[in-house]
C-alpha positions as a printed Julia matrix, in Angstrom:
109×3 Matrix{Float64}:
 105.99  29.3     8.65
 104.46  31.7    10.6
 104.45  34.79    7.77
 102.3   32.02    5.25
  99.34  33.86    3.86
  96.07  32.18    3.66
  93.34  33.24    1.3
  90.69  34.36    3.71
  87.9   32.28    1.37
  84.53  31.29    3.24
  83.1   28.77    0.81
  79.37  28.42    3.15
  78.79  31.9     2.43
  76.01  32.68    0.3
  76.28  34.32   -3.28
  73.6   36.32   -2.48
  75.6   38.66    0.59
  78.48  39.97   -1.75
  77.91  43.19   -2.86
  76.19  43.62   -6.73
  75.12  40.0    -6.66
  71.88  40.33   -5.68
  68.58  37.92   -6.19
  66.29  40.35   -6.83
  67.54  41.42  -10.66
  66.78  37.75  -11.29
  63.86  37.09  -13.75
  62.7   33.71  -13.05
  60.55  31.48  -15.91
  59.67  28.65  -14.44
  57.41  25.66  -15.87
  54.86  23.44  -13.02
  53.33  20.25  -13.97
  49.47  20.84  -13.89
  47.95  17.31  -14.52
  49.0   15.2   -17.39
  49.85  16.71  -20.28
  49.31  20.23  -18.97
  51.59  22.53  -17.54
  51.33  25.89  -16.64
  54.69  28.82  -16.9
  55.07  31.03  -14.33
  57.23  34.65  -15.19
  58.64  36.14  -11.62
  61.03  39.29  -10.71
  60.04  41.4   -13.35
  61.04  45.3   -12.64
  58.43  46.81  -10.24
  58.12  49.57  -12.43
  56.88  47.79  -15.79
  53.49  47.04  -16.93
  52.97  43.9   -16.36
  49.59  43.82  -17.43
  50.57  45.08  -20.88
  53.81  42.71  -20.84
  50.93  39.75  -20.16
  48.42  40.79  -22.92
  51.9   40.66  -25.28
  52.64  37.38  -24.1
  49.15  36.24  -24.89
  48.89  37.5   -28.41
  52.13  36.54  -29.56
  52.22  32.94  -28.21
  48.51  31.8   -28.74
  48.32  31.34  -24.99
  45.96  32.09  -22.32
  47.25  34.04  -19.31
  46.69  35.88  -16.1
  48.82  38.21  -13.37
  48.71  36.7    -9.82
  50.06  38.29   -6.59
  52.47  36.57   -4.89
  53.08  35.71   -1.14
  55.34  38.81   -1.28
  53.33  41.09   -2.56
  55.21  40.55   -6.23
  52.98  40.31   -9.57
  53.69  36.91  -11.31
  52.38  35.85  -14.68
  50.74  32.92  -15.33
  50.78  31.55  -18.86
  49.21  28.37  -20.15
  51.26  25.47  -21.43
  55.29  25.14  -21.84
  56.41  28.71  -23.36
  59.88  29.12  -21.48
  61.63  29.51  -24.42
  59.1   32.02  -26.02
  58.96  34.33  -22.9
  62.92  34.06  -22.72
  63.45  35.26  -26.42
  60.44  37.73  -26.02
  62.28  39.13  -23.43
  65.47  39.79  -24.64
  64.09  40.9   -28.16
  61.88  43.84  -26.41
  64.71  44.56  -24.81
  62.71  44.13  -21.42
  65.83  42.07  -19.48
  69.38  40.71  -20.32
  69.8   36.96  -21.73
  72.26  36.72  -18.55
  69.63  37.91  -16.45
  66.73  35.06  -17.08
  66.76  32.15  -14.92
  64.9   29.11  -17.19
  63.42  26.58  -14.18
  61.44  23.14  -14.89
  62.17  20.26  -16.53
């Protein structure tokens, strides 16, 4: 009994610590209830080295929206778009070729 082999399988350790799986090539589109009706989406982890000015006046003129880039507590830019567009900013996305379908993390309700 002594030559048994045990898979050496730590199931408390985080995703996030093996090698390649990292957080940070995430893209995260989440939605936060405002008041009411309301809602505002919120588009976090884009590449560092895109526009994301230009990616934000795109997201405005194609979806009818109203939206602004915000700094994060990390020093990240975040975009902030009016009303539920999760779906639009997902497909927009992946059409422009700007991030993977597998890479785009759809938060909210």
């Amino acid at each position: 009994m002594s030559d048994m082999q045990f898979n050496n399988f730590d199931a408390f350790k985080d995703a996030a610590d093996e090698p390649g799986a990292s957080q940070g090539d995430k893209v995260h589109v989440r939605v936060q209830q405002r008041n009411g009706r309301k809602c505002i989406t919120t588009v976090a982890g884009l590449a560092g080295d895109l526009d994301i000015k230009r990616i934000c006046k795109a997201f405005k003129k194609n979806f009818s929206c109203n939206g602004a880039v915000q700094n994060d507590e990390d020093e990240s830019e975040v975009i902030q778009l009016s009303g539920d567009q999760r779906t639009n900013v997902k497909e927009f996305l992946v059409d422009q070729e700007i991030a993977h379908s597998d890479a785009i993390v759809l938060h909210g309700f």
